[in-house]
Short mmCIF file of C-alpha atoms in Angstrom, two decimals:
data_model
loop_
_atom_site.label_atom_id
_atom_site.label_comp_id
_atom_site.label_asym_id
_atom_site.label_seq_id
_atom_site.Cartn_x
_atom_site.Cartn_y
_atom_site.Cartn_z
CA MET A 424 -15.72 -5.31 -9.52
CA ALA A 425 -16.86 -3.71 -12.86
CA TYR A 426 -18.53 -4.53 -12.59
CA SER A 427 -17.39 -1.61 -10.90
CA SER A 428 -15.06 -2.45 -12.01
CA ASN A 429 -12.89 -1.90 -11.09
CA GLU A 430 -11.77 -5.23 -9.49
CA VAL A 431 -9.53 -8.32 -9.92
CA SER A 432 -10.63 -11.90 -10.26
CA PRO A 433 -8.35 -13.85 -7.87
CA PRO A 434 -5.47 -15.36 -9.86
CA ARG A 435 -6.01 -18.86 -8.49
CA MET A 436 -9.43 -18.91 -10.12
CA GLN A 437 -7.74 -19.18 -13.49
CA THR A 438 -6.31 -22.61 -12.73
CA ALA A 439 -8.70 -23.91 -10.13
CA THR A 440 -11.71 -25.95 -11.06
CA VAL A 441 -14.97 -26.43 -9.25
CA THR A 442 -16.22 -29.87 -8.30
CA VAL A 443 -18.28 -30.79 -11.34
CA GLY A 444 -21.99 -31.21 -11.04
CA THR A 445 -22.50 -29.84 -7.52
CA LYS A 446 -24.65 -26.75 -7.13
CA SER A 447 -23.43 -26.29 -3.56
CA SER A 448 -19.89 -25.84 -4.86
CA SER A 449 -20.90 -22.95 -7.12
CA ILE A 450 -22.99 -21.37 -4.38
CA ASN A 451 -20.10 -21.74 -1.94
CA HIS A 452 -17.77 -19.94 -4.35
CA ALA A 453 -20.39 -17.22 -4.79
CA LEU A 454 -20.82 -16.70 -1.04
CA CYS A 455 -17.07 -16.69 -0.37
CA GLY A 456 -16.43 -14.33 -3.29
CA SER A 457 -19.23 -12.01 -2.18
CA THR A 458 -17.94 -11.84 1.40
CA ALA A 459 -14.35 -11.30 0.26
CA GLY A 460 -15.45 -8.51 -2.08
CA VAL A 461 -17.34 -6.71 0.70
CA MET A 462 -14.41 -6.94 3.13
CA SER A 463 -11.97 -5.64 0.53
CA LYS A 464 -14.30 -2.83 -0.55
CA LEU A 465 -14.87 -1.68 3.03
CA LEU A 466 -11.14 -1.31 3.64
CA LEU A 467 -10.53 0.54 0.37
CA GLN A 468 -13.63 2.78 0.30
CA PRO A 469 -11.66 6.05 0.80
CA LEU A 470 -9.55 5.42 -2.30
CA ASP A 471 -12.66 4.54 -4.30
CA LEU A 472 -14.30 7.82 -3.26
CA ILE A 473 -11.22 9.86 -4.19
CA ARG A 474 -10.93 8.06 -7.53
CA THR A 475 -14.57 8.74 -8.42
CA ARG A 476 -14.37 12.45 -7.60
CA VAL A 477 -11.12 12.92 -9.51
CA GLN A 478 -12.53 11.06 -12.53
CA VAL A 479 -15.39 13.51 -13.05
CA GLN A 480 -13.29 16.68 -12.85
CA ASP A 481 -13.55 18.40 -16.21
CA GLY A 482 -10.78 20.95 -15.73
CA LEU A 483 -13.17 23.90 -15.92
CA LYS A 484 -13.43 26.10 -12.85
CA GLY A 485 -16.91 26.93 -11.67
CA THR A 486 -18.64 24.09 -13.52
CA SER A 487 -19.06 21.91 -10.43
CA SER A 488 -19.88 22.45 -6.77
CA LEU A 489 -17.13 19.96 -5.94
CA PRO A 490 -13.57 21.27 -5.51
CA GLN A 491 -10.89 20.77 -8.13
CA TYR A 492 -8.42 18.42 -6.48
CA THR A 493 -4.75 18.64 -7.46
CA GLY A 494 -3.92 15.05 -6.60
CA VAL A 495 -4.63 12.09 -4.36
CA ARG A 496 -3.06 13.64 -1.25
CA ASN A 497 -4.84 16.96 -1.82
CA ALA A 498 -8.17 15.18 -2.31
CA PHE A 499 -7.71 13.15 0.87
CA LEU A 500 -6.78 16.16 3.00
CA THR A 501 -9.50 18.36 1.49
CA ILE A 502 -12.25 15.81 2.11
CA VAL A 503 -11.13 15.18 5.70
CA LYS A 504 -10.86 18.93 6.40
CA THR A 505 -14.19 19.95 4.87
CA GLU A 506 -16.36 16.86 5.37
CA GLY A 507 -14.67 15.07 8.24
CA ALA A 508 -13.22 11.57 8.26
CA ALA A 509 -16.74 10.21 7.72
CA GLY A 510 -16.75 12.01 4.37
CA LEU A 511 -14.33 9.40 3.07
CA TYR A 512 -17.11 6.84 3.47
CA THR A 513 -19.74 8.74 1.48
CA GLY A 514 -21.68 6.22 -0.61
CA VAL A 515 -20.24 3.23 1.27
CA LEU A 516 -23.57 1.35 1.56
CA PRO A 517 -24.27 0.99 -2.19
CA ASN A 518 -20.56 0.33 -2.66
CA LEU A 519 -20.67 -2.63 -0.27
CA VAL A 520 -23.96 -3.88 -1.70
CA GLY A 521 -22.64 -3.54 -5.24
CA SER A 522 -19.37 -5.29 -4.45
CA GLY A 523 -21.09 -8.15 -2.65
CA VAL A 524 -23.62 -8.66 -5.44
CA ALA A 525 -20.97 -8.27 -8.15
CA TRP A 526 -18.49 -10.76 -6.71
CA GLY A 527 -21.22 -13.23 -5.77
CA THR A 528 -22.79 -13.03 -9.23
CA TYR A 529 -19.42 -13.26 -10.96
CA PHE A 530 -18.32 -16.40 -9.12
CA LEU A 531 -21.73 -18.03 -9.46
CA ILE A 532 -21.84 -17.51 -13.24
CA TYR A 533 -18.13 -18.26 -13.68
CA SER A 534 -18.29 -21.55 -11.74
CA ASN A 535 -21.41 -22.76 -13.55
CA LEU A 536 -20.02 -21.82 -16.97
CA LYS A 537 -16.88 -23.85 -16.29
CA ILE A 538 -19.04 -26.80 -15.24
CA GLN A 539 -21.02 -26.59 -18.49
CA ILE A 540 -17.88 -26.21 -20.61
CA ARG A 541 -16.23 -29.19 -18.90
CA LYS A 542 -19.27 -31.37 -19.62
CA ASN A 543 -18.68 -30.83 -23.34
CA LEU A 544 -14.97 -31.69 -23.22
CA THR A 545 -13.39 -35.09 -23.68
CA ALA A 546 -13.08 -36.91 -20.35
CA GLY A 547 -9.89 -35.94 -18.55
CA LYS A 548 -9.21 -32.89 -20.71
CA GLU A 549 -8.43 -29.70 -18.82
CA LEU A 550 -9.96 -26.30 -19.54
CA SER A 551 -7.74 -24.19 -21.77
CA SER A 552 -6.89 -20.50 -21.31
CA ARG A 553 -9.44 -19.77 -24.03
CA HIS A 554 -12.16 -21.50 -22.00
CA HIS A 555 -11.26 -19.54 -18.87
CA LEU A 556 -11.18 -16.34 -20.91
CA LEU A 557 -14.61 -17.02 -22.40
CA ALA A 558 -16.10 -17.86 -19.01
CA GLY A 559 -14.56 -14.74 -17.51
CA VAL A 560 -15.87 -12.38 -20.21
CA LEU A 561 -19.40 -13.84 -20.15
CA SER A 562 -19.44 -13.73 -16.35
CA GLY A 563 -18.34 -10.12 -16.47
CA MET A 564 -21.09 -9.16 -18.91
CA GLY A 565 -23.75 -10.85 -16.82
CA THR A 566 -22.49 -9.15 -13.68
CA VAL A 567 -22.47 -5.71 -15.35
CA ILE A 568 -26.11 -6.04 -16.42
CA ILE A 569 -27.15 -6.94 -12.88
CA THR A 570 -25.02 -4.42 -10.97
CA ASN A 571 -24.95 -1.31 -13.19
CA PRO A 572 -27.89 0.31 -11.30
CA ILE A 573 -26.03 -0.13 -7.99
CA TRP A 574 -22.87 1.53 -9.33
CA MET A 575 -24.96 4.38 -10.71
CA VAL A 576 -26.41 5.05 -7.24
CA LYS A 577 -22.98 4.70 -5.61
CA THR A 578 -21.44 7.25 -7.98
CA ARG A 579 -24.26 9.76 -7.47
CA LEU A 580 -23.85 9.58 -3.69
CA GLN A 581 -20.06 9.86 -3.84
CA LEU A 582 -20.30 13.05 -5.91
CA GLN A 583 -22.21 14.84 -3.16
CA SER A 584 -20.41 17.31 -0.93
CA LYS A 585 -22.32 19.01 1.90
CA PHE A 586 -19.60 21.60 2.44
CA TYR A 587 -19.38 23.09 -1.05
CA SER A 588 -22.99 23.51 -2.04
CA SER A 589 -26.31 22.63 -0.46
CA ALA A 590 -27.72 22.45 -3.99
CA ASN A 591 -25.33 19.60 -4.72
CA VAL A 592 -26.69 17.46 -1.87
CA ARG A 593 -29.61 15.92 -3.67
CA TYR A 594 -30.07 12.58 -1.96
CA ASN A 595 -30.53 11.57 1.69
CA GLY A 596 -29.03 8.12 1.34
CA MET A 597 -29.20 5.14 -0.98
CA PHE A 598 -32.95 4.52 -0.87
CA ASP A 599 -33.81 8.20 -1.33
CA CYS A 600 -31.45 8.26 -4.30
CA VAL A 601 -33.17 5.26 -5.91
CA ARG A 602 -36.65 6.69 -5.29
CA ARG A 603 -35.86 10.12 -6.71
CA MET A 604 -33.96 8.77 -9.72
CA VAL A 605 -36.97 6.62 -10.66
CA ARG A 606 -39.37 9.54 -10.18
CA GLU A 607 -37.29 12.24 -11.87
CA GLU A 608 -35.37 10.33 -14.54
CA GLY A 609 -37.12 7.02 -15.14
CA LEU A 610 -35.95 3.42 -14.81
CA LEU A 611 -33.70 3.52 -17.87
CA THR A 612 -31.40 5.99 -16.15
CA PHE A 613 -30.03 3.10 -14.08
CA TYR A 614 -28.48 1.70 -17.25
CA ARG A 615 -26.92 4.94 -18.40
CA GLY A 616 -23.24 4.24 -19.08
CA ILE A 617 -23.76 0.49 -19.45
CA GLY A 618 -22.00 0.55 -22.85
CA PRO A 619 -18.62 1.51 -21.37
CA SER A 620 -19.29 -0.88 -18.48
CA ILE A 621 -19.76 -3.84 -20.82
CA SER A 622 -16.73 -2.72 -22.81
CA LEU A 623 -14.77 -2.88 -19.56
CA CYS A 624 -15.15 -6.66 -19.68
CA SER A 625 -12.17 -6.35 -22.04
CA ASN A 626 -10.24 -5.22 -18.98
CA HIS A 627 -10.74 -8.61 -17.38
CA ALA A 628 -10.00 -10.44 -20.62
CA LEU A 629 -6.69 -8.58 -20.93
CA GLN A 630 -5.96 -9.20 -17.28
CA LEU A 631 -6.38 -12.95 -17.78
CA ALA A 632 -4.12 -12.91 -20.83
CA PHE A 633 -1.40 -10.91 -19.02
CA TYR A 634 -1.64 -13.11 -15.95
CA GLU A 635 -1.30 -16.35 -17.90
CA LYS A 636 1.74 -14.98 -19.72
CA LEU A 637 3.36 -13.80 -16.48
CA ARG A 638 2.62 -17.14 -14.85
CA ARG A 639 4.27 -19.12 -17.64
CA TRP A 640 7.27 -16.78 -17.52
CA SER A 641 7.54 -17.21 -13.75
CA ILE A 642 7.52 -21.00 -13.98
CA GLN A 643 10.18 -21.00 -16.70
CA ARG A 644 12.34 -18.39 -14.95
CA PHE A 645 12.14 -19.41 -11.29
CA HIS A 646 10.73 -22.94 -11.17
CA HIS A 647 12.27 -24.63 -14.18
CA ASN A 648 14.18 -27.10 -12.00
CA ASP A 649 11.86 -27.71 -9.05
CA LYS A 650 8.71 -27.90 -11.24
CA LYS A 651 6.71 -26.06 -8.56
CA ASP A 652 3.89 -23.61 -9.11
CA PRO A 653 4.50 -19.93 -8.28
CA SER A 654 4.32 -19.10 -4.59
CA ILE A 655 1.48 -17.09 -3.04
CA ARG A 656 3.69 -14.01 -2.99
CA GLU A 657 4.58 -14.43 -6.67
CA THR A 658 0.94 -15.03 -7.55
CA LEU A 659 -0.19 -11.87 -5.77
CA VAL A 660 2.50 -9.81 -7.51
CA MET A 661 1.57 -11.24 -10.91
CA GLY A 662 -2.13 -10.63 -10.30
CA ALA A 663 -1.48 -7.02 -9.32
CA ALA A 664 0.84 -6.48 -12.30
CA ALA A 665 -1.66 -8.00 -14.73
CA LYS A 666 -4.44 -5.80 -13.34
CA SER A 667 -2.28 -2.68 -13.49
CA LEU A 668 -1.48 -3.29 -17.16
CA SER A 669 -5.06 -4.06 -18.19
CA ALA A 670 -6.49 -1.19 -16.12
CA THR A 671 -4.09 1.34 -17.63
CA ILE A 672 -5.03 0.30 -21.16
CA THR A 673 -8.79 0.39 -20.57
CA TYR A 674 -8.91 3.26 -18.06
CA PRO A 675 -10.47 5.84 -20.45
CA LEU A 676 -13.63 3.71 -20.38
CA TYR A 677 -13.82 4.21 -16.60
CA ILE A 678 -13.65 7.97 -17.14
CA VAL A 679 -16.45 7.86 -19.71
CA ARG A 680 -18.64 5.70 -17.49
CA SER A 681 -18.19 7.85 -14.37
CA ARG A 682 -19.00 11.02 -16.32
CA LEU A 683 -22.08 9.48 -17.91
CA TYR A 684 -23.30 8.62 -14.40
CA GLN A 685 -22.92 12.27 -13.35
CA ARG A 686 -26.06 14.39 -13.12
CA ALA A 687 -25.92 18.03 -14.25
CA GLU A 688 -25.61 20.83 -11.70
CA LYS A 689 -28.72 22.98 -11.29
CA ASP A 690 -28.83 25.55 -14.10
CA PRO A 691 -31.56 28.25 -14.02
CA THR A 692 -31.10 28.84 -17.74
CA ASN A 693 -31.67 25.20 -18.66
CA THR A 694 -33.97 23.41 -16.22
CA ALA A 695 -34.56 20.56 -18.68
CA LYS A 696 -30.92 19.48 -18.60
CA LYS A 697 -30.62 16.31 -16.52
CA TYR A 698 -27.10 15.12 -17.28
CA LYS A 699 -23.77 16.86 -17.54
CA PHE A 700 -23.00 14.91 -20.72
CA SER A 701 -25.50 13.90 -23.39
CA GLY A 702 -23.80 10.65 -24.33
CA PHE A 703 -20.66 8.69 -25.13
CA ARG A 704 -19.52 10.97 -27.97
CA ASP A 705 -20.20 14.10 -25.94
CA VAL A 706 -17.95 12.82 -23.14
CA LEU A 707 -15.17 12.01 -25.60
CA SER A 708 -15.30 15.32 -27.48
CA ARG A 709 -15.66 17.62 -24.47
CA THR A 710 -13.07 15.79 -22.39
CA PHE A 711 -10.52 15.91 -25.21
CA ARG A 712 -11.34 19.54 -26.08
CA HIS A 713 -11.01 20.88 -22.53
CA GLU A 714 -8.45 18.49 -21.01
CA GLY A 715 -6.58 16.83 -23.84
CA GLY A 716 -5.62 13.17 -23.97
CA LEU A 717 -4.46 13.16 -20.35
CA GLY A 718 -8.02 13.97 -19.29
CA PHE A 719 -8.90 10.35 -19.96
CA TYR A 720 -6.40 9.26 -17.32
CA LYS A 721 -7.55 11.47 -14.45
CA GLY A 722 -7.71 9.43 -11.28
CA LEU A 723 -5.50 6.65 -12.66
CA VAL A 724 -3.13 6.80 -9.68
CA PRO A 725 -5.84 6.30 -7.01
CA HIS A 726 -7.42 3.71 -9.30
CA LEU A 727 -4.22 1.66 -9.40
CA MET A 728 -3.61 2.32 -5.70
CA LYS A 729 -7.01 0.78 -5.06
CA THR A 730 -7.09 -2.12 -7.52
CA ALA A 731 -3.68 -3.60 -6.71
CA PRO A 732 -4.36 -3.88 -2.96
CA SER A 733 -7.91 -4.94 -3.81
CA ALA A 734 -6.54 -7.86 -5.78
CA ALA A 735 -4.33 -8.93 -2.89
CA LEU A 736 -7.00 -8.44 -0.22
CA THR A 737 -9.80 -10.10 -2.16
CA PHE A 738 -7.54 -13.02 -3.04
CA THR A 739 -6.44 -13.46 0.58
CA PHE A 740 -9.96 -13.21 2.03
CA TYR A 741 -11.35 -15.49 -0.66
CA GLU A 742 -8.74 -18.20 -0.13
CA TYR A 743 -9.19 -18.01 3.65
CA LEU A 744 -12.97 -18.33 3.38
CA ILE A 745 -12.70 -21.21 0.92
CA THR A 746 -10.39 -22.98 3.38
CA LEU A 747 -12.82 -22.38 6.25
CA THR A 748 -15.70 -23.85 4.27
CA ASP A 749 -13.54 -26.81 3.24
CA SER A 750 -14.14 -26.33 -0.49
CA LYS A 751 -12.23 -28.85 -2.61
CA TRP A 752 -10.01 -27.86 -5.54
CA THR A 753 -9.25 -30.44 -8.18
#
């Protein structure tokens, strides 16, 4: 999730409502969402790793100890060949922790916000798209603030490659990474790149808007006579399509965030340099100067390859878990 973003709020959440006034209901949604997010993230970890490494490529040979991948297939084969199949799961622990915390936090805040909004509405009145949109954006912002440090650690670990340079292997796992980042860079480094992360809440706002529009179109086009809601298959397709559209529009922010997370390679001539980029403007100017406009869309293919299945998997796991726990939808 973006919270890494990179994820999709299950489509049914836009029309479903939580039993008002019950804390257990919100907690149940949080636990089910957290578990679903972890299961989905575990299955799609290799694509997330490939996406992260492709995102930080700056197009300049010799500026990184990581290889310059020519595409998704090349990245996959190169990682397996040089680092082994286990290399595809580099940084998986913080990724799972981050996803679980992000989804759990998102659903907890989202459910409680809808409860509070409903309390202020006239009895019997349903939440509008605007209310769902507001709850979604605020939930996203809260989740980003809580999980940004986890995504920072995840990105640092995923950018390590034992094969290409021993100097590039800086951390011996998640806890060593946290300890050394605090000691060498200070606590504030965990919130480096939070600006683009918060801006990525617009991704989820756009996704909601696209989904609602697609849903209305589907009902008018395919269910005008039977008055039925879209099927599960239609819902999954619409959710994936909405995410693909919103992700493509906001993808440059993912590039900026990933590059702000990146620590500088060791440079004997400038030992004081900690980060590869000094800030938001530096990422924009250097990326455009060296790579052009297309540089802001590096890794888009693996990103979409990951987020569309992620939407379907998270939705399926979430619905299954909700059914198991006998949660009631109204």
